[in-house]
Amino acid sequence: MTPSPFMTASCSCGSVELHASGRPIVCNICYCDDCQKGAEQIEALPNAGAVREDDGGTAYILYRKDRIACAKGTELLRRYKLKEASITNRMVASCCNSAMFVNFDRGPHWVSAYRARFHGKPPPLQFRICTKFKPESTLLSDDVPSHPGYPPALAVKLLASRVAMLLGR
Ligand SMILES: [Zn+2]
Ligand SMILES: [Zn+2]
């Protein structure tokens, strides 16, 4: 049985599609310097749309990696790294240069999917993180808690999801 809710994300031209199931680990906006640089790198590609929000943050939905998969157009995905040696990959649909998700060569058990690519009502935003790197001009909204770095509550959610994954739940 597929855990619900079932969510679909697609690139702007529709050639690449992701399927995600079950409740995501968390939904957050990251202002870290790597996310800003990564967004800049992708936004500079031909015909690419905005990856960042207007305030410089990038919105993600984090899923356990066993709960999200590329359902269509896998061969169109191209990885971008900030540095050759980095384990972090920003996966872009090369058909229309839409940023799809962030994954890792090793380590973390989650995939950070770009929230803007999802269809329907996305899960509510829970945190703004790494705000110490935000552009100086950005005034943060107080709709959800903002943290200069990584909030302990986020670490707890990540750990809990790791345990659930190990237990096969
Ligand atoms: Zn596309
Ligand atoms: Zn970040």
Short mmCIF file of C-alpha atoms and ligand atoms in Angstrom, two decimals, residues 11-16 76 93-98, ligand 1:
data_model
loop_
_atom_site.label_atom_id
_atom_site.label_comp_id
_atom_site.label_asym_id
_atom_site.label_seq_id
_atom_site.Cartn_x
_atom_site.Cartn_y
_atom_site.Cartn_z
CA CYS A 11 9.36 20.24 -14.61
CA SER A 12 7.86 23.24 -16.37
CA CYS A 13 7.52 21.43 -19.73
CA GLY A 14 6.17 18.23 -18.15
CA SER A 15 8.81 15.81 -19.48
CA VAL A 16 10.16 14.98 -16.02
CA LEU A 76 16.72 14.07 -18.76
CA ALA A 93 15.45 18.66 -15.77
CA SER A 94 17.61 19.45 -18.80
CA CYS A 95 14.56 19.71 -21.12
CA CYS A 96 13.55 23.08 -19.65
CA ASN A 97 16.19 23.68 -16.93
CA SER A 98 13.76 23.30 -14.02
ZN ZN B 1 11.09 19.95 -18.75
#
